[in-house]
Amino acid sequence: MIVRLERIWKYFGSFPALKDINLDIREGEILSIIGSSGAGKTTLLRIISMLDMPDKGVYYLKGKENTYSIEQRRSVTMVFQKPVIFNTSVYKNIEFGLKVRGVENGEARKRVKEALSMVGLEDYAKRRAKTLSGGEQQRVAIARAVAVKPELIVLDEPTANLDPQNIKVIEDIIKKMAEQGITVVFSTHNMFQAKRIAERVVHLHEGKIVEVGNVKKIFENPSSEVTKKFLSGELFY
Amino acid sequence: MKYSYVVPVVILFVLLAFIFFPSQNSRILTISTTTSLYDTGLLDVIAEEFMKDSGIEIHFIPKGTGAAIIDAKQGVSDGLLVHSPVLEKDFLEEMGYNRKVFAYNYFVIVGSDKKIEASSATEFLMKVAEYGRQGKVVWVSRDDKSGTNTKEKELWKMAGLNYSEIKNEAWFRSTGTGMGKTLLYTNNIGKSLPAYTLSDIGTFLKFKKDGLIELEIYVNKGEELINIYSMMGVRGKKEELFMEFEKWMMDRGQKIIAEFGDYSQPLFYPISMADEKTLMWIAKYGFFEDNRKLTECPLEFRKGSMGFIEVESYAD
Amino acid sequence: MLIDIITSEEVLEIALRSIKVSGIATLLALGYSIPVAMAIGFFRFPGRDYLKSFFNAMIGVPTVVLGLILYLMLAPNGILGRLGLLYTEMGISIGQSLLISPIIVSFVSNSIEAVEKEIRELALTLGATDFQASIAMIKEASSGVLLSAIAAFNRAIAELGIALMIGGNIFVRGGQNTRVLTTAMQMYVSRGEIEIAIALGLILMAIVFIISYLSNTVHTYLRGET
């Protein structure tokens, strides 16, 4: 168990965005969080990534209560829905996480190279990252997250706004990450994507977990009414 | 968040700034002066030569006569170099000392055509008005409340004409601008109709030499046109240094003033070279009454061991 | 003829003084404006919007107005008269730094705001400490800082009001002078010596162009294109 969330609540003002979330994330798995827009997916991912703190509840990281120390924060990395890029070269973008960890130059070079080759951008190191296409920027963002070798990578709607060809590329990269032993949590509003790459699925609806389980079980035999509706397309988006 | 590094950075900047700027030399005299005097370049030469002789650095700040006096009231200047006896009298009484006349020259009436014959400025102006009303000549006025314009108003008054009335007549043209532009305007208009204006000698000679104007001088002498330059200290401000400068101006400065300028005639006449008749004019227009005598500086405002000129009060 | 004027010792001294005085004004202004810009860019506090509009409005303040206020304050009988800054180079630098500070505050706070949340969270999730994240944000806003510094310097070196009223256009050979390019230009124009004024104007333009060109080069480098 890499992450355990117990009775997590998160409020925006008086509005509860997350209600009583209980969730285990297993080491090495690919977990997908599905749900329509506004269900609280991003809020949940930001809590898992330690960018936000829950208002109530406890976050256990590898069995210990999370104190949000720098070491704990460094074991999880998030990739945002809209790629955020430092206004510099691709190389320096990817190097950032290594620099702040004090990784020495030779080792850093090697890891940037590995990360770039994993996302298929070997020749892009010297390019200015902001001039790349949306799909390429998303790959740079993923390479940047992979390069720091976190135990858990959280991706928020990694293929939203991408064309089918790029979606395929990103999905393959996610699978490769899992093969390297990294735990992956990603959100999507596209249930077919969840079906294609995830091992387990969490269905979030109006801030609550309404369904959690293996892909096969959820798609073939969902237990909640909401999930049935979502799968039948009534709640799409 | 931690921005503690900002404070040392700011301190560093400030330190750097002070390293770049040398500390203040105390042997500096700040003297406010009028623009017309400054723009001739005479004061550049005076500052340079005085620095060589005494090691005292003079900072001349050019301003209008009024602004120069405000500078002194703000405590900025240690002395004044101006040419407006009426304003000087008030200032002397309020906060000045040791007023010395150091030079003089003459305003000139210049024009494009020798249409008018006259022996004095006032006679000339009376004829300008007369011919002007007949549509034969025009007069150009700066009408900008400058020293030159003030002098012009005085002259019209002496000629028996009301400035604010003739201002509205067709032959009277106001430019509302500086001497240079007024000369150029007179030059242009003079190509179709004889045109005249009052100018200071410095600006006129400069524009003439540079070939910018074809005007000629028609009246250049006479007591009415005299222009008197004087200096005085500000009480309680670097008096010792200022008096050293005054002594120098009355000595070596006189020669520099006499030799200054690269024109067909001198720009300034040093006071030491004034003859008896001129000295009487200067006394009449630029001295103050004190104990039935006319003097450049009344007794109660004198300091140090300077000599001051006194003449018996005019009888007429 | 023009070349003789431009390369004369006196003109060179005036040009160097212009660069020095306005350069220091820019450094001073950066020193205290960047913290203000960071406060406006990073934090949400009451009155922040008013403060922002105040700085935006101050960008266009007429130099003679600021010059007059400073003259009255710095004159020996003014409230800051004891500092002895009137008619000194340092006086001009301080006056110009006040003039250009709003440019820097506005440029920098806007560029910080533009990157603030995104870059901070990106840095944090990539394992940066709070301090490292702040540095990353300032780096990201650095092109804004550079551009603001250039715009500020160009405004400072080209302004006349403060240089004239606080500096006084003093020039004595070998003395503590305050004559800069703009005050020298206006003096030579009023003396009818147009040629020298044109030469000084050319130098002023050249300085502005060279500085802008250099900043473009540095800007490109900062963006990591090299």
CSV table of N, CA and C in Angstrom, one decimal, chain B residues 1-6 9-10 13-14 16-18 20-26 28 30 32 35 38-42 44 47-48 51 57-63 67 70-77 206-207 210 212 237, chain C residues 20-21 24 27-28 30-32 35 38 42-43 71-72 75-78 84-90 93-94 120 129-131 134-135 137-138 164-165 167-177 179 187 190-193:
chain,number,residue,atom,x,y,z
B,1,MET,N,6.7,32.0,2.9
B,1,MET,CA,7.7,32.1,1.8
B,1,MET,C,8.9,33.0,2.3
B,2,LYS,N,10.1,32.7,1.8
B,2,LYS,CA,11.3,33.3,2.3
B,2,LYS,C,11.9,34.3,1.2
B,3,TYR,N,11.9,35.5,1.5
B,3,TYR,CA,12.5,36.5,0.6
B,3,TYR,C,13.6,37.2,1.3
B,4,SER,N,14.2,36.5,2.3
B,4,SER,CA,15.1,37.2,3.1
B,4,SER,C,16.3,37.7,2.3
B,5,TYR,N,16.6,37.1,1.2
B,5,TYR,CA,17.8,37.6,0.4
B,5,TYR,C,17.6,38.9,-0.2
B,6,VAL,N,16.3,39.4,-0.2
B,6,VAL,CA,16.0,40.7,-0.8
B,6,VAL,C,16.7,41.8,-0.1
B,9,VAL,N,20.3,42.3,-0.8
B,9,VAL,CA,20.5,42.8,-2.2
B,9,VAL,C,20.2,44.3,-2.2
B,10,VAL,N,19.2,44.8,-1.5
B,10,VAL,CA,18.9,46.2,-1.5
B,10,VAL,C,20.1,47.0,-0.9
B,13,PHE,N,22.9,47.4,-3.2
B,13,PHE,CA,22.7,48.4,-4.2
B,13,PHE,C,23.0,49.8,-3.7
B,14,VAL,N,22.5,50.0,-2.5
B,14,VAL,CA,22.6,51.4,-1.9
B,14,VAL,C,24.1,51.6,-1.7
B,16,LEU,N,26.7,50.3,-3.2
B,16,LEU,CA,27.3,50.5,-4.5
B,16,LEU,C,27.1,51.9,-5.0
B,17,ALA,N,25.9,52.3,-4.8
B,17,ALA,CA,25.5,53.7,-5.3
B,17,ALA,C,26.4,54.7,-4.6
B,18,PHE,N,26.6,54.6,-3.3
B,18,PHE,CA,27.4,55.6,-2.6
B,18,PHE,C,28.9,55.5,-2.9
B,20,PHE,N,29.9,54.8,-5.9
B,20,PHE,CA,30.1,55.4,-7.2
B,20,PHE,C,30.1,56.9,-7.1
B,21,PHE,N,29.5,57.5,-6.1
B,21,PHE,CA,29.4,58.9,-6.0
B,21,PHE,C,30.4,59.5,-5.0
B,22,PRO,N,31.3,60.4,-5.4
B,22,PRO,CA,32.2,60.9,-4.5
B,22,PRO,C,31.5,61.8,-3.4
B,23,SER,N,32.2,62.0,-2.3
B,23,SER,CA,31.5,62.8,-1.3
B,23,SER,C,31.6,64.3,-1.7
B,24,GLN,N,30.8,65.0,-1.0
B,24,GLN,CA,30.6,66.4,-1.4
B,24,GLN,C,31.8,67.3,-1.1
B,25,ASN,N,32.3,68.0,-2.1
B,25,ASN,CA,33.4,69.0,-1.9
B,25,ASN,C,32.8,70.2,-1.2
B,26,SER,N,33.4,70.7,-0.1
B,26,SER,CA,32.8,71.8,0.6
B,26,SER,C,33.2,73.1,0.0
B,28,ILE,N,32.5,74.5,-2.7
B,28,ILE,CA,31.6,74.6,-3.9
B,28,ILE,C,30.7,75.8,-3.6
B,30,THR,N,27.3,77.6,-5.0
B,30,THR,CA,26.1,77.4,-5.9
B,30,THR,C,25.5,78.8,-6.2
B,32,SER,N,22.8,81.0,-8.4
B,32,SER,CA,21.7,81.0,-9.4
B,32,SER,C,21.9,82.2,-10.3
B,35,THR,N,19.0,83.1,-17.4
B,35,THR,CA,19.3,82.2,-18.5
B,35,THR,C,20.0,83.0,-19.6
B,38,TYR,N,23.6,83.2,-18.8
B,38,TYR,CA,24.2,81.8,-18.8
B,38,TYR,C,24.4,81.4,-20.3
B,39,ASP,N,23.4,81.7,-21.1
B,39,ASP,CA,23.5,81.2,-22.5
B,39,ASP,C,24.5,81.8,-23.4
B,40,THR,N,25.1,82.9,-22.9
B,40,THR,CA,26.2,83.5,-23.7
B,40,THR,C,27.4,82.7,-23.6
B,41,GLY,N,27.5,81.9,-22.5
B,41,GLY,CA,28.7,81.1,-22.3
B,41,GLY,C,29.8,81.8,-21.5
B,42,LEU,N,29.5,83.0,-21.1
B,42,LEU,CA,30.5,83.8,-20.3
B,42,LEU,C,30.7,83.1,-18.9
B,44,ASP,N,30.6,80.0,-18.2
B,44,ASP,CA,31.5,78.8,-18.3
B,44,ASP,C,32.9,79.2,-18.1
B,47,ALA,N,33.7,80.3,-14.5
B,47,ALA,CA,33.8,79.2,-13.6
B,47,ALA,C,35.1,78.5,-13.7
B,48,GLU,N,35.6,78.3,-15.0
B,48,GLU,CA,36.8,77.6,-15.2
B,48,GLU,C,38.0,78.4,-14.7
B,51,MET,N,38.1,78.6,-10.9
B,51,MET,CA,38.5,77.3,-10.3
B,51,MET,C,40.1,77.2,-10.3
B,57,GLU,N,34.9,75.7,-6.7
B,57,GLU,CA,34.1,75.2,-7.8
B,57,GLU,C,32.8,75.9,-7.8
B,58,ILE,N,32.5,76.6,-8.9
B,58,ILE,CA,31.2,77.3,-8.9
B,58,ILE,C,30.2,76.5,-9.7
B,59,HIS,N,29.0,76.3,-9.1
B,59,HIS,CA,28.0,75.7,-9.9
B,59,HIS,C,26.9,76.7,-10.2
B,60,PHE,N,26.9,77.1,-11.5
B,60,PHE,CA,25.9,78.1,-12.0
B,60,PHE,C,24.6,77.4,-12.3
B,61,ILE,N,23.5,77.8,-11.7
B,61,ILE,CA,22.2,77.2,-12.1
B,61,ILE,C,21.4,78.3,-12.8
B,62,PRO,N,21.2,78.0,-14.1
B,62,PRO,CA,20.4,79.0,-14.9
B,62,PRO,C,18.9,78.9,-14.7
B,63,LYS,N,18.3,80.1,-14.4
B,63,LYS,CA,16.9,80.1,-14.2
B,63,LYS,C,16.4,81.5,-14.6
B,67,ALA,N,12.8,82.9,-10.8
B,67,ALA,CA,13.1,81.5,-10.3
B,67,ALA,C,14.4,81.5,-9.5
B,70,ILE,N,13.7,82.6,-6.2
B,70,ILE,CA,13.1,81.5,-5.4
B,70,ILE,C,14.2,80.5,-4.9
B,71,ASP,N,15.1,80.2,-5.8
B,71,ASP,CA,16.2,79.3,-5.5
B,71,ASP,C,16.9,79.7,-4.2
B,72,ALA,N,17.2,81.0,-4.1
B,72,ALA,CA,17.8,81.6,-3.0
B,72,ALA,C,17.0,81.4,-1.7
B,73,LYS,N,15.7,81.7,-1.9
B,73,LYS,CA,14.8,81.6,-0.8
B,73,LYS,C,14.7,80.1,-0.3
B,74,GLN,N,14.8,79.2,-1.2
B,74,GLN,CA,14.8,77.8,-0.8
B,74,GLN,C,16.1,77.3,-0.1
B,75,GLY,N,17.0,78.3,0.0
B,75,GLY,CA,18.3,78.0,0.6
B,75,GLY,C,19.3,77.2,-0.3
B,76,VAL,N,18.9,77.2,-1.6
B,76,VAL,CA,19.8,76.5,-2.5
B,76,VAL,C,21.1,77.2,-2.8
B,77,SER,N,20.9,78.5,-3.1
B,77,SER,CA,22.1,79.2,-3.7
B,77,SER,C,22.8,80.1,-2.6
B,206,LYS,N,24.9,86.7,-31.9
B,206,LYS,CA,25.1,85.2,-32.2
B,206,LYS,C,24.3,84.9,-33.5
B,207,PHE,N,23.1,85.3,-33.6
B,207,PHE,CA,22.2,84.9,-34.7
B,207,PHE,C,22.8,85.6,-36.0
B,210,ASP,N,25.9,83.7,-37.2
B,210,ASP,CA,25.6,82.4,-37.8
B,210,ASP,C,24.8,82.6,-39.1
B,212,LEU,N,21.8,83.6,-39.6
B,212,LEU,CA,20.4,83.3,-39.5
B,212,LEU,C,19.5,84.5,-39.7
B,237,LYS,N,25.0,82.1,4.0
B,237,LYS,CA,25.4,81.0,3.1
B,237,LYS,C,26.8,81.2,2.6
C,20,LYS,N,25.9,56.4,-16.3
C,20,LYS,CA,26.2,56.1,-14.9
C,20,LYS,C,25.0,56.5,-14.1
C,21,VAL,N,24.5,57.7,-14.2
C,21,VAL,CA,23.4,58.3,-13.4
C,21,VAL,C,22.2,57.5,-13.6
C,24,ILE,N,22.5,53.7,-12.4
C,24,ILE,CA,22.4,53.6,-10.9
C,24,ILE,C,20.9,53.8,-10.5
C,27,LEU,N,19.3,50.5,-11.1
C,27,LEU,CA,19.7,49.5,-10.1
C,27,LEU,C,19.0,49.8,-8.8
C,28,LEU,N,19.0,51.1,-8.4
C,28,LEU,CA,18.3,51.5,-7.2
C,28,LEU,C,16.8,51.1,-7.3
C,30,LEU,N,15.3,48.9,-9.2
C,30,LEU,CA,15.1,47.5,-9.2
C,30,LEU,C,15.2,47.0,-7.8
C,31,GLY,N,16.2,47.5,-7.0
C,31,GLY,CA,16.4,47.1,-5.6
C,31,GLY,C,15.2,47.2,-4.8
C,32,TYR,N,14.4,48.3,-4.9
C,32,TYR,CA,13.2,48.4,-4.0
C,32,TYR,C,11.9,48.1,-4.7
C,35,PRO,N,11.0,43.8,-4.7
C,35,PRO,CA,10.2,43.3,-3.6
C,35,PRO,C,8.8,43.8,-3.6
C,38,MET,N,7.0,41.8,-6.1
C,38,MET,CA,6.8,40.4,-5.6
C,38,MET,C,5.6,40.3,-4.6
C,42,PHE,N,2.6,38.1,-5.6
C,42,PHE,CA,2.5,36.8,-4.9
C,42,PHE,C,1.3,36.8,-3.9
C,43,PHE,N,1.0,37.9,-3.3
C,43,PHE,CA,0.0,37.9,-2.2
C,43,PHE,C,-1.2,38.6,-2.6
C,71,TYR,N,12.5,68.9,-6.0
C,71,TYR,CA,13.3,70.1,-5.8
C,71,TYR,C,12.9,70.7,-4.5
C,72,LEU,N,11.6,70.9,-4.2
C,72,LEU,CA,11.2,71.5,-3.0
C,72,LEU,C,11.6,70.7,-1.8
C,75,ALA,N,15.7,70.8,-1.6
C,75,ALA,CA,16.4,72.1,-1.4
C,75,ALA,C,16.7,72.2,0.1
C,76,PRO,N,17.8,72.9,0.4
C,76,PRO,CA,18.3,72.9,1.8
C,76,PRO,C,17.3,73.3,2.8
C,77,ASN,N,16.3,74.1,2.4
C,77,ASN,CA,15.2,74.4,3.4
C,77,ASN,C,14.0,73.5,3.3
C,78,GLY,N,14.1,72.5,2.4
C,78,GLY,CA,13.1,71.5,2.3
C,78,GLY,C,13.2,70.4,3.4
C,84,GLY,N,21.6,67.0,1.4
C,84,GLY,CA,22.5,67.6,0.5
C,84,GLY,C,22.5,67.0,-0.9
C,85,LEU,N,21.4,66.6,-1.4
C,85,LEU,CA,21.3,65.8,-2.7
C,85,LEU,C,21.0,66.8,-3.8
C,86,LEU,N,20.5,68.0,-3.6
C,86,LEU,CA,20.1,68.9,-4.7
C,86,LEU,C,21.4,69.2,-5.5
C,87,TYR,N,21.3,69.2,-6.8
C,87,TYR,CA,22.4,69.5,-7.7
C,87,TYR,C,23.5,68.6,-7.5
C,88,THR,N,23.2,67.3,-7.3
C,88,THR,CA,24.3,66.2,-7.3
C,88,THR,C,23.8,65.1,-8.2
C,89,GLU,N,24.8,64.3,-8.7
C,89,GLU,CA,24.5,63.1,-9.5
C,89,GLU,C,23.6,62.2,-8.7
C,90,MET,N,23.9,62.0,-7.5
C,90,MET,CA,23.1,61.0,-6.7
C,90,MET,C,21.7,61.5,-6.6
C,93,SER,N,20.0,60.5,-9.7
C,93,SER,CA,19.8,59.0,-9.7
C,93,SER,C,18.5,58.7,-8.8
C,94,ILE,N,18.5,59.3,-7.7
C,94,ILE,CA,17.4,59.0,-6.8
C,94,ILE,C,16.0,59.5,-7.4
C,120,ARG,N,4.7,27.8,-9.6
C,120,ARG,CA,5.0,27.4,-8.2
C,120,ARG,C,4.6,26.0,-7.9
C,129,THR,N,11.8,22.8,-2.9
C,129,THR,CA,11.4,23.4,-1.6
C,129,THR,C,10.7,24.7,-1.9
C,130,ASP,N,10.1,25.3,-0.8
C,130,ASP,CA,9.4,26.6,-1.0
C,130,ASP,C,10.4,27.6,-1.6
C,131,PHE,N,11.6,27.6,-1.1
C,131,PHE,CA,12.6,28.6,-1.5
C,131,PHE,C,12.9,28.4,-3.0
C,134,SER,N,10.2,29.6,-5.2
C,134,SER,CA,10.2,31.0,-5.4
C,134,SER,C,11.2,31.5,-6.4
C,135,ILE,N,12.4,30.9,-6.3
C,135,ILE,CA,13.5,31.2,-7.3
C,135,ILE,C,13.0,30.9,-8.7
C,137,MET,N,10.0,30.8,-9.8
C,137,MET,CA,9.1,31.8,-10.3
C,137,MET,C,9.7,33.1,-10.7
C,138,ILE,N,10.7,33.5,-9.9
C,138,ILE,CA,11.4,34.8,-10.3
C,138,ILE,C,12.2,34.6,-11.6
C,164,LEU,N,17.2,68.2,-15.0
C,164,LEU,CA,17.4,69.6,-15.0
C,164,LEU,C,17.1,70.3,-13.6
C,165,MET,N,16.0,69.8,-13.0
C,165,MET,CA,15.6,70.5,-11.8
C,165,MET,C,16.4,70.0,-10.6
C,167,GLY,N,19.4,68.1,-11.0
C,167,GLY,CA,20.8,68.1,-11.4
C,167,GLY,C,21.3,69.5,-11.6
C,168,GLY,N,20.6,70.3,-12.3
C,168,GLY,CA,21.0,71.7,-12.6
C,168,GLY,C,22.0,71.9,-13.7
C,169,ASN,N,22.3,70.9,-14.5
C,169,ASN,CA,23.1,71.0,-15.7
C,169,ASN,C,24.5,71.7,-15.3
C,170,ILE,N,25.1,71.3,-14.2
C,170,ILE,CA,26.3,71.9,-13.8
C,170,ILE,C,27.5,71.3,-14.6
C,171,PHE,N,28.4,72.2,-15.1
C,171,PHE,CA,29.6,71.7,-15.7
C,171,PHE,C,30.7,72.7,-15.5
C,172,VAL,N,31.7,72.2,-14.7
C,172,VAL,CA,33.0,72.9,-14.6
C,172,VAL,C,34.1,71.9,-14.9
C,173,ARG,N,35.0,72.3,-15.7
C,173,ARG,CA,36.1,71.3,-16.0
C,173,ARG,C,36.7,70.7,-14.7
C,174,GLY,N,36.6,69.4,-14.6
C,174,GLY,CA,37.2,68.8,-13.4
C,174,GLY,C,36.4,68.9,-12.2
C,175,GLY,N,35.2,69.4,-12.2
C,175,GLY,CA,34.4,69.6,-11.0
C,175,GLY,C,33.4,68.5,-10.8
C,176,GLN,N,32.6,68.6,-9.8
C,176,GLN,CA,31.5,67.6,-9.5
C,176,GLN,C,30.3,68.0,-10.4
C,177,ASN,N,30.3,67.5,-11.6
C,177,ASN,CA,29.3,68.0,-12.6
C,177,ASN,C,28.1,67.2,-12.6
C,179,ARG,N,25.9,67.7,-15.5
C,179,ARG,CA,25.4,67.8,-16.9
C,179,ARG,C,25.2,66.4,-17.5
C,187,MET,N,20.3,72.8,-23.3
C,187,MET,CA,21.1,74.0,-23.2
C,187,MET,C,21.7,74.5,-24.5
C,190,SER,N,19.0,76.0,-26.7
C,190,SER,CA,18.7,77.4,-26.3
C,190,SER,C,19.8,78.4,-26.6
C,191,ARG,N,21.0,77.9,-26.7
C,191,ARG,CA,22.2,78.7,-27.1
C,191,ARG,C,22.3,78.8,-28.6
C,192,GLY,N,21.4,78.1,-29.3
C,192,GLY,CA,21.5,78.2,-30.8
C,192,GLY,C,22.6,77.3,-31.3
C,193,GLU,N,23.2,76.5,-30.5
C,193,GLU,CA,24.3,75.6,-31.1
C,193,GLU,C,23.7,74.2,-31.4
